[in-house]
Amino acid sequence: MDWDRIEGNWKQVKGKIKEQWGKLTDDDLDTIAGKREQLEGKLQERYGYAKDQVSKDIDDWYSAQRW
């Protein structure tokens, strides 16, 4: 996965992330700042997901995007 693309375009991607995971706040998104590990941690915190589930969900979301 080319996560560098996400980091480089974080301002544009934040909206897509928020559409997918609406429990994330704007402050959360600012804190995440495109870092996958930060996103995983916030999703675990907000949704109570296990780490494996979060990783799979992010991979699935990323694969579904039209870059």
Short mmCIF file of C-alpha atoms in Angstrom, two decimals:
data_model
loop_
_atom_site.label_atom_id
_atom_site.label_comp_id
_atom_site.label_asym_id
_atom_site.label_seq_id
_atom_site.Cartn_x
_atom_site.Cartn_y
_atom_site.Cartn_z
CA MET A 1 0.00 0.00 0.00
CA ASP A 2 1.30 3.44 -0.90
CA TRP A 3 0.38 5.27 2.29
CA ASP A 4 2.71 8.14 1.30
CA ARG A 5 -0.02 9.24 -1.08
CA ILE A 6 -2.40 9.63 1.86
CA GLU A 7 0.12 11.60 3.91
CA GLY A 8 0.93 13.90 1.00
CA ASN A 9 -2.71 14.67 0.29
CA TRP A 10 -4.01 14.63 3.85
CA LYS A 11 -6.07 17.83 3.53
CA GLN A 12 -8.01 16.33 0.62
CA VAL A 13 -8.24 12.86 2.17
CA LYS A 14 -9.58 14.02 5.55
CA GLY A 15 -13.08 14.39 4.12
CA LYS A 16 -13.07 10.84 2.78
CA ILE A 17 -11.80 9.53 6.11
CA LYS A 18 -14.54 11.40 7.96
CA GLU A 19 -17.20 10.03 5.58
CA GLN A 20 -16.02 6.49 6.33
CA TRP A 21 -15.46 6.92 10.07
CA GLY A 22 -17.80 9.67 11.25
CA LYS A 23 -16.89 9.31 14.92
CA LEU A 24 -13.50 10.87 14.23
CA THR A 25 -13.47 14.56 15.11
CA ASP A 26 -11.69 17.34 13.26
CA ASP A 27 -9.20 17.44 16.13
CA ASP A 28 -8.61 13.70 15.70
CA LEU A 29 -7.94 14.22 12.00
CA ASP A 30 -5.53 17.06 12.72
CA THR A 31 -3.70 14.86 15.24
CA ILE A 32 -3.56 11.92 12.81
CA ALA A 33 -2.00 14.17 10.13
CA GLY A 34 -1.87 11.35 7.60
CA LYS A 35 -0.02 8.87 9.80
CA ARG A 36 -1.48 5.40 9.50
CA GLU A 37 -0.49 4.35 13.02
CA GLN A 38 -2.26 7.40 14.44
CA LEU A 39 -5.36 6.60 12.39
CA GLU A 40 -5.35 3.02 13.63
CA GLY A 41 -5.07 4.18 17.23
CA LYS A 42 -7.90 6.70 16.93
CA LEU A 43 -10.17 4.14 15.28
CA GLN A 44 -9.46 1.67 18.08
CA GLU A 45 -10.21 4.39 20.63
CA ARG A 46 -13.41 5.73 19.02
CA TYR A 47 -14.91 2.45 17.79
CA GLY A 48 -13.42 -0.11 20.18
CA TYR A 49 -12.07 -2.20 17.32
CA ALA A 50 -9.26 -4.71 17.72
CA LYS A 51 -5.97 -3.84 16.04
CA ASP A 52 -6.33 -6.56 13.41
CA GLN A 53 -9.83 -5.35 12.52
CA VAL A 54 -8.68 -1.74 12.23
CA SER A 55 -5.82 -2.69 9.94
CA LYS A 56 -8.14 -4.71 7.69
CA ASP A 57 -10.75 -1.94 7.60
CA ILE A 58 -8.15 0.64 6.59
CA ASP A 59 -6.75 -1.67 3.90
CA ASP A 60 -10.25 -2.31 2.55
CA TRP A 61 -11.08 1.41 2.55
CA TYR A 62 -7.81 2.29 0.82
CA SER A 63 -8.34 -0.37 -1.85
CA ALA A 64 -11.83 0.95 -2.59
CA GLN A 65 -10.65 4.52 -3.19
CA ARG A 66 -10.28 5.90 -6.70
CA TRP A 67 -6.91 7.62 -6.65
#
